[in-house]
Tab-separated table of C-alpha atoms and ligand atoms in Angstrom:
chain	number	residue	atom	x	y	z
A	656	UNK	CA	9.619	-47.802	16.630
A	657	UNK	CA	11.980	-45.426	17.354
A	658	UNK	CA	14.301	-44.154	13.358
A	659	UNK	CA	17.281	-46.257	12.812
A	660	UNK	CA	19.206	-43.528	11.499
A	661	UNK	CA	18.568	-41.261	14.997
A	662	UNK	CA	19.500	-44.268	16.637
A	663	UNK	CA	22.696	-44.550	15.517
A	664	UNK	CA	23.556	-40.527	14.998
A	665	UNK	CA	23.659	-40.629	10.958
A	666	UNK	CA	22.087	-39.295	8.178
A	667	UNK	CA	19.748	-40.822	5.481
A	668	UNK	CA	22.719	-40.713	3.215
A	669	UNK	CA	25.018	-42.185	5.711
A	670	UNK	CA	27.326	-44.800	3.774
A	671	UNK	CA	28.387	-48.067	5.038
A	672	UNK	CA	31.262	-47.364	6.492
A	673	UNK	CA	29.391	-43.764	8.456
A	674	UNK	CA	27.525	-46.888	9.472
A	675	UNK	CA	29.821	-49.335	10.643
A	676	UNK	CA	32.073	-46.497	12.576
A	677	UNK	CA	28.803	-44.963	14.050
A	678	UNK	CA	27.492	-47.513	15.347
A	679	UNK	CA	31.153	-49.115	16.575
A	680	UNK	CA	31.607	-46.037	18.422
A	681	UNK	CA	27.639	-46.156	20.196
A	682	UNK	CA	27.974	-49.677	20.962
A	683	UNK	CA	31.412	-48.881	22.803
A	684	UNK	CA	29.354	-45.889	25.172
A	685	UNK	CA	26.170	-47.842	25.524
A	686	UNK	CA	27.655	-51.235	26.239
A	687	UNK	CA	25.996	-52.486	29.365
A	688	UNK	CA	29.509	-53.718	30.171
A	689	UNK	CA	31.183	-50.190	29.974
A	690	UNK	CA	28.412	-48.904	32.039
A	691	UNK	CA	27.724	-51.403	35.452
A	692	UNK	CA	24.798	-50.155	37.509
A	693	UNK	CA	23.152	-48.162	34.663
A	694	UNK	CA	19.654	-50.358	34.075
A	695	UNK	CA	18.885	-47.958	31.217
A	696	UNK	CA	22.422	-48.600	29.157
A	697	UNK	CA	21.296	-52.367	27.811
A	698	UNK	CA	18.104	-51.251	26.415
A	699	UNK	CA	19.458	-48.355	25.040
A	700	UNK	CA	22.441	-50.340	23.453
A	701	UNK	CA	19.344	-53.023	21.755
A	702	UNK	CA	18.096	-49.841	20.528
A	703	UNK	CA	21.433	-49.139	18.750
A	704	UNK	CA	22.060	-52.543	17.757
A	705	UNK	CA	18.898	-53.306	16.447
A	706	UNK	CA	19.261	-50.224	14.461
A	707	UNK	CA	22.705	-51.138	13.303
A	708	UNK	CA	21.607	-54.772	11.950
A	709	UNK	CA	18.795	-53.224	9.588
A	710	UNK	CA	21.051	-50.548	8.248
A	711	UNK	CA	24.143	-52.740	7.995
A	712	UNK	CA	22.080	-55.520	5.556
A	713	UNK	CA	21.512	-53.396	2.352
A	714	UNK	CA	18.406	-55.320	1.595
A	715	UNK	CA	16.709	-54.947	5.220
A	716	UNK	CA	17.840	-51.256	4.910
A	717	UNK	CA	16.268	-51.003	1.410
A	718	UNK	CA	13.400	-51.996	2.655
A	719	UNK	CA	13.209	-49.893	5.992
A	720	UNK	CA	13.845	-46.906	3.424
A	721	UNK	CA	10.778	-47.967	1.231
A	722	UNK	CA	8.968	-47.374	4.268
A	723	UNK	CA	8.246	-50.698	5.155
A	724	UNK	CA	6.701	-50.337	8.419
A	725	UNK	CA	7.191	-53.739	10.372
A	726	UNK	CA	11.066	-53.202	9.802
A	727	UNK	CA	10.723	-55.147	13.145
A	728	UNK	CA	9.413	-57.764	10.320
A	729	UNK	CA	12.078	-60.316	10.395
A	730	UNK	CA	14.404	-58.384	12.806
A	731	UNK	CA	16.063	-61.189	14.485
A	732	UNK	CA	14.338	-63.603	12.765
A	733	UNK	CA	17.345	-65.491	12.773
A	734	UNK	CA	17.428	-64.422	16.174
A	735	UNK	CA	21.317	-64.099	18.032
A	736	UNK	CA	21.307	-61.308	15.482
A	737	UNK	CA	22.796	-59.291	17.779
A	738	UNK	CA	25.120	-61.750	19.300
A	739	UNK	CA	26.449	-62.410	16.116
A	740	UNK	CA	27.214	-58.609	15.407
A	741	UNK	CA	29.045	-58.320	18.749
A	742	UNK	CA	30.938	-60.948	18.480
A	743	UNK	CA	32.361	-59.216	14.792
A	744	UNK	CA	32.592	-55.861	16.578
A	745	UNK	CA	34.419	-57.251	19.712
A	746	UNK	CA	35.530	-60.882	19.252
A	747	UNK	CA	33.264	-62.023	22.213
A	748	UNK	CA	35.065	-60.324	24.660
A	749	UNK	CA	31.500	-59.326	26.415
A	750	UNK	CA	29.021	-61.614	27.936
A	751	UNK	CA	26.687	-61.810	25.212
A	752	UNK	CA	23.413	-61.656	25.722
A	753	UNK	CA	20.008	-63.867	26.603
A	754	UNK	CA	19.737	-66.960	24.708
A	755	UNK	CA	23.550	-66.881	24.726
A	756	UNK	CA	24.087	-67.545	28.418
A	757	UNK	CA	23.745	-70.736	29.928
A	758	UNK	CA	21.176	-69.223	32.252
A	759	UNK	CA	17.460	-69.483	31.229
A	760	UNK	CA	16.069	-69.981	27.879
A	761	UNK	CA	14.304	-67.245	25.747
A	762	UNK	CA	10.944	-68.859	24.785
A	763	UNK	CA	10.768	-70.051	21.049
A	764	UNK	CA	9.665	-68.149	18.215
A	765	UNK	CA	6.357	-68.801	16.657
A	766	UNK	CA	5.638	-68.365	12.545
A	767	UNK	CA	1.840	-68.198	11.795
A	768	UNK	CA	-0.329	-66.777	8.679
A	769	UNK	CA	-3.177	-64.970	8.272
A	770	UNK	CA	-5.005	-64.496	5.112
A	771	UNK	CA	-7.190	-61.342	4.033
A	772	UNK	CA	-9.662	-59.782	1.482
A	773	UNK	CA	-8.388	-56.716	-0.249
A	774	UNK	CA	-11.665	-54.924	1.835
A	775	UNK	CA	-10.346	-56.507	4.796
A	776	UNK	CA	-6.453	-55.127	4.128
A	777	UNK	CA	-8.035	-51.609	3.723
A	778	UNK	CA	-10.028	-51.735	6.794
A	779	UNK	CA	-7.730	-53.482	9.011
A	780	UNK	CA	-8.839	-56.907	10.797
A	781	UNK	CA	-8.629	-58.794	13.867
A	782	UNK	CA	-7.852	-62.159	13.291
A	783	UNK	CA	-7.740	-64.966	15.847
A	784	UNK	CA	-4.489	-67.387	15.450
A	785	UNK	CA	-3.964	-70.660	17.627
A	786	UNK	CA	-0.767	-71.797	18.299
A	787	UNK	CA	0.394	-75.006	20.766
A	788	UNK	CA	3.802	-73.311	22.654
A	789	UNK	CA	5.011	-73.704	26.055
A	790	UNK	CA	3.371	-71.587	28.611
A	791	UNK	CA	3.962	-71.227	32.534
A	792	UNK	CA	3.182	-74.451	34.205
A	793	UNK	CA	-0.109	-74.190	36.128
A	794	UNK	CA	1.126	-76.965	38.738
A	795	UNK	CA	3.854	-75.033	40.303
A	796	UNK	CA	3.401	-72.173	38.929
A	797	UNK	CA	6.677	-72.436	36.899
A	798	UNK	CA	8.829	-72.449	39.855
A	799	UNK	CA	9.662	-76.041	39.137
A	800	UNK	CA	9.320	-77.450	42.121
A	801	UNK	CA	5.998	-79.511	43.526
A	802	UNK	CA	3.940	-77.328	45.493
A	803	UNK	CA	4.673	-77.233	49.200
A	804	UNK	CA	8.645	-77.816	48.427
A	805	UNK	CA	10.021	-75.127	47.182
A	806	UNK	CA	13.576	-74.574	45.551
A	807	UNK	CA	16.324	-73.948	47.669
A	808	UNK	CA	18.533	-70.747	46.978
A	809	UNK	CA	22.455	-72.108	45.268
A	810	UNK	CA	24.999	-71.953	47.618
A	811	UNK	CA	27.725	-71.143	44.913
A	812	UNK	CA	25.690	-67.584	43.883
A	813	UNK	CA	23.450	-67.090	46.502
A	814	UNK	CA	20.635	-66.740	44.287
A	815	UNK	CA	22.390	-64.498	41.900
A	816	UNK	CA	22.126	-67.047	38.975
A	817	UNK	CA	25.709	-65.489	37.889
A	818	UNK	CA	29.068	-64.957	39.065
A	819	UNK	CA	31.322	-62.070	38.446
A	820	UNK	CA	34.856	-62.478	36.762
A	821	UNK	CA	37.133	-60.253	35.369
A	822	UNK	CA	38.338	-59.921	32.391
A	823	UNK	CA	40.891	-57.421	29.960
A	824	UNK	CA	39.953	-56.071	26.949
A	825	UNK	CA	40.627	-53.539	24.717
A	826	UNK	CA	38.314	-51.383	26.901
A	827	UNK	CA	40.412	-52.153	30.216
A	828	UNK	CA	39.708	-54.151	32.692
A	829	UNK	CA	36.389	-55.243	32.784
A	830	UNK	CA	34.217	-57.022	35.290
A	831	UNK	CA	32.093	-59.714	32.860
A	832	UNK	CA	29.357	-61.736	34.562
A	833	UNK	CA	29.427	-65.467	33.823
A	834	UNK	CA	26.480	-67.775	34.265
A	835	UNK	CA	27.150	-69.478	38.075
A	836	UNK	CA	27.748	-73.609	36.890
A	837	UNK	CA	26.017	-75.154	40.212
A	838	UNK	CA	22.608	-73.659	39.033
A	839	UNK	CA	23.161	-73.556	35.292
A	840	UNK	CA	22.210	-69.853	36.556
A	841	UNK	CA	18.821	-70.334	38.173
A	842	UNK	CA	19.914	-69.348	41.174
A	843	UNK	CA	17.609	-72.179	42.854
A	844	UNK	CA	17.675	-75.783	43.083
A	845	UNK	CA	15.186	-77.650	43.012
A	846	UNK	CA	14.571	-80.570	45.136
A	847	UNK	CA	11.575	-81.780	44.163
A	848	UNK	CA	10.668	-80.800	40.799
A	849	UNK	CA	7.042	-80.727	39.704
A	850	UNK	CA	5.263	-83.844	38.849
A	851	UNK	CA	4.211	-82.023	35.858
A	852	UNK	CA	6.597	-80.218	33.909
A	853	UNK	CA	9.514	-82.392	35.453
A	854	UNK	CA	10.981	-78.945	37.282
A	855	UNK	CA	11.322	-77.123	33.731
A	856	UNK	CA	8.395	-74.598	35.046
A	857	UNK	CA	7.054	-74.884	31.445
A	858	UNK	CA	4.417	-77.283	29.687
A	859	UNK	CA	2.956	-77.073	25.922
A	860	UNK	CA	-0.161	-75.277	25.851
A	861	UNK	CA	-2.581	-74.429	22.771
A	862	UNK	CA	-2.901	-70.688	22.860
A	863	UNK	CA	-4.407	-68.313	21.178
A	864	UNK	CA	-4.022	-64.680	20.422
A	865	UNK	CA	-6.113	-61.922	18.316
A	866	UNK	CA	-3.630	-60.425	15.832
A	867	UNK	CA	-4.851	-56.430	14.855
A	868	UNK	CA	-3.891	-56.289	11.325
A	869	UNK	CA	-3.370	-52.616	10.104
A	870	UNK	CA	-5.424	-51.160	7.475
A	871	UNK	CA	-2.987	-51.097	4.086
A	872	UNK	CA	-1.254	-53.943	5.135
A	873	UNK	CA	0.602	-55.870	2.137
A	874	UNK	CA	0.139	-59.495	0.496
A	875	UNK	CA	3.578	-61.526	1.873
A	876	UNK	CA	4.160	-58.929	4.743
A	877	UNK	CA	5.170	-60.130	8.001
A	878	UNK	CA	4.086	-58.516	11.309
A	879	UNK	CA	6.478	-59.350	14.732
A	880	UNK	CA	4.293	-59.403	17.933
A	881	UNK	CA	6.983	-58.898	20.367
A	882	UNK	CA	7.199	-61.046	23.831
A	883	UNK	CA	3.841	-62.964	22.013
A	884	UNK	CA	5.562	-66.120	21.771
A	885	UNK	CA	6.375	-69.233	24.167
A	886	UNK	CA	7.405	-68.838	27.335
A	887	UNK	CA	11.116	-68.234	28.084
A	888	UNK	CA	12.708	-70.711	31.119
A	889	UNK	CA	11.933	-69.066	34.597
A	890	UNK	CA	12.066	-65.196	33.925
A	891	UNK	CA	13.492	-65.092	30.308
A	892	UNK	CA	11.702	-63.297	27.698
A	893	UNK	CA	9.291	-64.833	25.583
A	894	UNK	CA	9.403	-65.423	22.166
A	895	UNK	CA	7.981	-63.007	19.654
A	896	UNK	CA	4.983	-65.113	16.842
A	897	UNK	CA	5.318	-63.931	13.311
A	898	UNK	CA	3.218	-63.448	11.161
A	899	UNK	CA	2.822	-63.709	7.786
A	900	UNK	CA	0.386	-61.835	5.778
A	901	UNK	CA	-1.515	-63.070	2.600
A	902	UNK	CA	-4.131	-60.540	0.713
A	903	UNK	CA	-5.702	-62.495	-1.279
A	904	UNK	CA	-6.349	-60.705	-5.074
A	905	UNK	CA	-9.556	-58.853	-5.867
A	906	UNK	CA	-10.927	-59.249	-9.906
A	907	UNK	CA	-11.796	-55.896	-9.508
A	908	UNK	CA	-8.572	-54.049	-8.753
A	909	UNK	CA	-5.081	-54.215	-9.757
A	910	UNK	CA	-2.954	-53.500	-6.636
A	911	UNK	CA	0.368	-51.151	-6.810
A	912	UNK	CA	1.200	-50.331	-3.600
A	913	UNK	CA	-1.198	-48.039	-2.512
A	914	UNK	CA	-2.909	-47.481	-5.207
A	915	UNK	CA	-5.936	-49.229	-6.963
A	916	UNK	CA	-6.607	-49.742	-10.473
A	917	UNK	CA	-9.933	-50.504	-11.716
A	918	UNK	CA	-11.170	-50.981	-15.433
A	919	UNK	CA	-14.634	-50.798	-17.134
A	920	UNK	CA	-15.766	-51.721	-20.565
A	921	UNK	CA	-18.241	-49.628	-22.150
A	922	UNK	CA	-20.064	-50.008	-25.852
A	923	UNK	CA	-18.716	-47.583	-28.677
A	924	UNK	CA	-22.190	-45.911	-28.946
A	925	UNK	CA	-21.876	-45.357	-25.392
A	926	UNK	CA	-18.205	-43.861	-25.567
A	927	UNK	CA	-19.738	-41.856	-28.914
A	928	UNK	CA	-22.955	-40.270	-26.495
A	929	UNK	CA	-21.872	-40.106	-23.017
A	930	UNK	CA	-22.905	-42.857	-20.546
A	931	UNK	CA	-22.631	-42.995	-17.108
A	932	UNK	CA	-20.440	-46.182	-15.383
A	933	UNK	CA	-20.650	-46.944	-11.723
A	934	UNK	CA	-17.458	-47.620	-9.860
A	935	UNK	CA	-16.805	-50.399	-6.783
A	936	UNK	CA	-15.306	-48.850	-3.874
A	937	UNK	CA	-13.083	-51.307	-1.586
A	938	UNK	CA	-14.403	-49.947	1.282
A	939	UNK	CA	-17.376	-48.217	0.439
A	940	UNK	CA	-20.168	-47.365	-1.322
A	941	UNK	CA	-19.948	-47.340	-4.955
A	942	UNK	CA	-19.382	-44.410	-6.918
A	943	UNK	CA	-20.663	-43.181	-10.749
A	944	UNK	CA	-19.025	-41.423	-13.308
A	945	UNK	CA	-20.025	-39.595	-15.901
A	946	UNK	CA	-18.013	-39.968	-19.113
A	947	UNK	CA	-19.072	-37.183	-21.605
A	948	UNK	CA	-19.912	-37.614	-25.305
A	949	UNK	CA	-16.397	-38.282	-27.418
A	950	UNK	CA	-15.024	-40.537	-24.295
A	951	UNK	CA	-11.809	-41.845	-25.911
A	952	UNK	CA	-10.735	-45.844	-25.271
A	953	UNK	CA	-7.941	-45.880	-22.477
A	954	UNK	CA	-9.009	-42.500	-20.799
A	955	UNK	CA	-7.855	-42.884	-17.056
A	956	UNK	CA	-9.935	-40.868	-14.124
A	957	UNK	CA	-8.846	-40.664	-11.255
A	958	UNK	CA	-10.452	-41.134	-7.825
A	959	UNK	CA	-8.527	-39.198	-5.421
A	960	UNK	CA	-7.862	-41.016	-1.672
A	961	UNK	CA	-10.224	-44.172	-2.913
A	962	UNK	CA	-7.057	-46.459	-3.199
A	963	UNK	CA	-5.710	-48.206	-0.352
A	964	UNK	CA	-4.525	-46.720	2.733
A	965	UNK	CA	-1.103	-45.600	3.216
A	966	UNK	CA	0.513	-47.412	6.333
A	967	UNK	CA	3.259	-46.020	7.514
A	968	UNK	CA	2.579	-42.344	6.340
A	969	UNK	CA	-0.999	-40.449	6.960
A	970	UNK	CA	-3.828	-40.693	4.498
A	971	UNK	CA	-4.575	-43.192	1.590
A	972	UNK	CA	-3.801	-43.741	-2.078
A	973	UNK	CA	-5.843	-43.403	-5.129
A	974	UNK	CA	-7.983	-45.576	-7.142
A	975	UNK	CA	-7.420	-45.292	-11.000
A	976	UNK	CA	-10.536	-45.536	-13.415
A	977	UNK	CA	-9.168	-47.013	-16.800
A	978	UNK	CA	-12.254	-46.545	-19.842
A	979	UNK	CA	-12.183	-49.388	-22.286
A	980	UNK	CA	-14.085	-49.264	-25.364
A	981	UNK	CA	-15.336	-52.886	-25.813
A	982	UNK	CA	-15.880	-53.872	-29.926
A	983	UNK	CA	-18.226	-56.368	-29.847
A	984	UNK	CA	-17.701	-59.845	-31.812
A	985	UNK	CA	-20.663	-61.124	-31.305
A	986	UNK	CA	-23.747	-58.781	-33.838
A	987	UNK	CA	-26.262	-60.319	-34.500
A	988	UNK	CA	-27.632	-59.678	-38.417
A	989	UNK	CA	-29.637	-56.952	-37.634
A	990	UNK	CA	-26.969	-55.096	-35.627
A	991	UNK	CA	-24.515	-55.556	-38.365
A	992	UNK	CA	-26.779	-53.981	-40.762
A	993	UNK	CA	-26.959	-50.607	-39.091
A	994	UNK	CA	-23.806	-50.519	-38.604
A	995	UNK	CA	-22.736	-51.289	-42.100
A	996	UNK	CA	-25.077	-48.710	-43.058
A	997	UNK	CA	-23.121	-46.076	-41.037
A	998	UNK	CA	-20.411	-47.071	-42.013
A	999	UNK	CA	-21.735	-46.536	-45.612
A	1000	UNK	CA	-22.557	-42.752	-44.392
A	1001	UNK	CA	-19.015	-41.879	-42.446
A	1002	UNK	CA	-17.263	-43.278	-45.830
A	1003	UNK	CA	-15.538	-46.167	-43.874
A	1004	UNK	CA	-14.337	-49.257	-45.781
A	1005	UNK	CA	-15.170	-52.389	-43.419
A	1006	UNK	CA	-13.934	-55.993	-44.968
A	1007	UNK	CA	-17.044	-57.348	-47.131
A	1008	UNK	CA	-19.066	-59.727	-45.033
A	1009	UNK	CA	-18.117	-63.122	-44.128
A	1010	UNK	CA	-19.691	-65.987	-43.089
A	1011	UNK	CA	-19.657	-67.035	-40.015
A	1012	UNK	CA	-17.006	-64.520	-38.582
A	1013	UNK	CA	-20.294	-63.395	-36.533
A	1014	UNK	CA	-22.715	-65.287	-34.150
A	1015	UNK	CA	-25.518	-65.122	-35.923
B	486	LIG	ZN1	5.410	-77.483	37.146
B	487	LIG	ZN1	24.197	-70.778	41.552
């Protein structure tokens, strides 16, 4: 994904308004309108809108600043996004775009989950998901029409799909292209549609699709496969699927960000003499420690590049050791009698005994 603050010319520290006139000034240049016959100019002019919607909504842009790397993530997930922005930035006065025209439909969206380990998010997975959403029709081949007849070409557009009018704006005179009406912007009609899908050139199919989860992926992210969705009408896009990601928690760890925090319990005679504690790894073999003699409750270690791993940027977190010094409640007679008698030799003052304060 290409940076949203290249895209639009600005700098990290760019404030709204640097924003807003930025990307006002781009969207003029790269307007497929403003530049007929240049293929390159609408993708380029996506590029600049798409940038312009994250850094426009402070909390998308927050979180494309955090790093966040599927700022794709719910990009358009209330998709006309960008149609919306245009028509703020120049009252409608273009053509809009896709799902906007009367011409073919974009193919609908599809929202699915996935649910992980916490060894699983650190390794990556492939997961299988299964979705029912329209696909080509295998009949006709989603031409629409029943094999043998096929469409006929409009008369009004002569295949085109679109008409050209022109229009003034504040650009000048501009030559808009309007979906043609005898089609609806097909280009064809059809004659005899397809027994099947009734001419649409689409019927509901289950599908299914292995999703590559990347390793460090968050619990509640969402991933956007792009084109990975149902079918658009004849020749529009697809629809993207969406996923949303669940890691599930791990006893063993607490989870901050990158970064893995594990705690272990050892005995105070242990803490007093040194012991040696062994450590899970999430994605590998465990590891030991050795505390040393005098190991003080709440010491932290640290495991450098054992924590999760970092997604956007290179390399992985760490994975924080925290040493707690357990006091047991539960001495038995003969365990409280040593112990009262060193407590006798260090000159501590424990509470007399009580009954019953200790399993027995
Ligand atoms: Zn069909
Ligand atoms: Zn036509």
């Amino acid at each position: 994904m290409s940076d949203y603050y290249e895209a639009l010319g600005v700098g990290r520290d760019a404030t709204p308004e640097e924003i807003k006139k930025a990307f006002r000034a781009l969207a003029r240049d790269t307007h497929p309108d403003a530049n007929p016959g240049d293929p390159k100019s609408e993708a380029r002019f996506r590029e600049v809108a798409e940038a312009y919607e994250v850094l426009s909504d402070p909390q998308r842009k927050a979180r494309y600043d955090r790093g966040e790397v599927f700022g794709g993530g719910d990009l358009f997930s209330q998709f006309g996004g960008l149609d919306d922005i245009l028509q703020q930035f120049f009252g409608g006065g273009f053509g809009g775009f896709g799902g906007r025209r009367n011409g073919p439909r974009r193919g609908p969206d599809i929202a699915a989950t996935v649910t992980l380990t916490l060894e699983d998010a650190a390794v990556g997975a492939g997961r299988e998901i299964e979705f029912r959403a329209p696909g080509t029709c295998d009949r006709c081949g989603g031409h629409g029409s029943e094999p043998g007849h096929d469409p006929i070409t409009c008369p009004t557009c002569r295949g085109a799909g679109s008409v050209q009018v022109a229009r003034d704006s504040f650009l000048g005179r501009i030559m808009t292209v309007a979906s043609c009406t005898q089609c609806a912007g097909k280009g064809r009609i059809i004659e005899d549609p397809c027994t099947k899908c009734e001419g649409g050139g689409l019927v509901t199919v289950d599908r299914s699709l292995t999703v590559e989860i990347p390793g460090g992926v968050e619990d509640g992210m969402r991933l956007r496969l792009s084109g990975k969705g149902g079918a658009g009408e004849r020749g529009a896009p697809s629809g993207d699927v969406y996923v949303d990601v669940t890691v599930e928690s791990d006893d063993r760890y607490e989870r901050v960000g990158d970064e893995l925090h594990h705690r272990v319990e050892i005995g105070i005679s242990e803490a007093v003499f040194g012991t040696t504690v062994e450590v899970p790894i999430v994605d590998g073999d465990a590891e030991t420690i050795d505390l040393p003699a005098g190991t003080q409750p709440e010491t932290v270690y640290r495991l450098a590049k054992k924590g999760m791993p970092r997604l956007k940027r290179r390399g992985r977190g760490d994975l924080f050791v925290h040493i707690g010094v357990a006091v047991p409640t539960d001495l038995t007679e003969e365990q409280e009698e040593v112990l009262r008698s060193y407590a006798e030799l260090r000159d501590e003052q424990p509470t007399a005994q009580k009954r019953g304060l200790f399993r027995r």
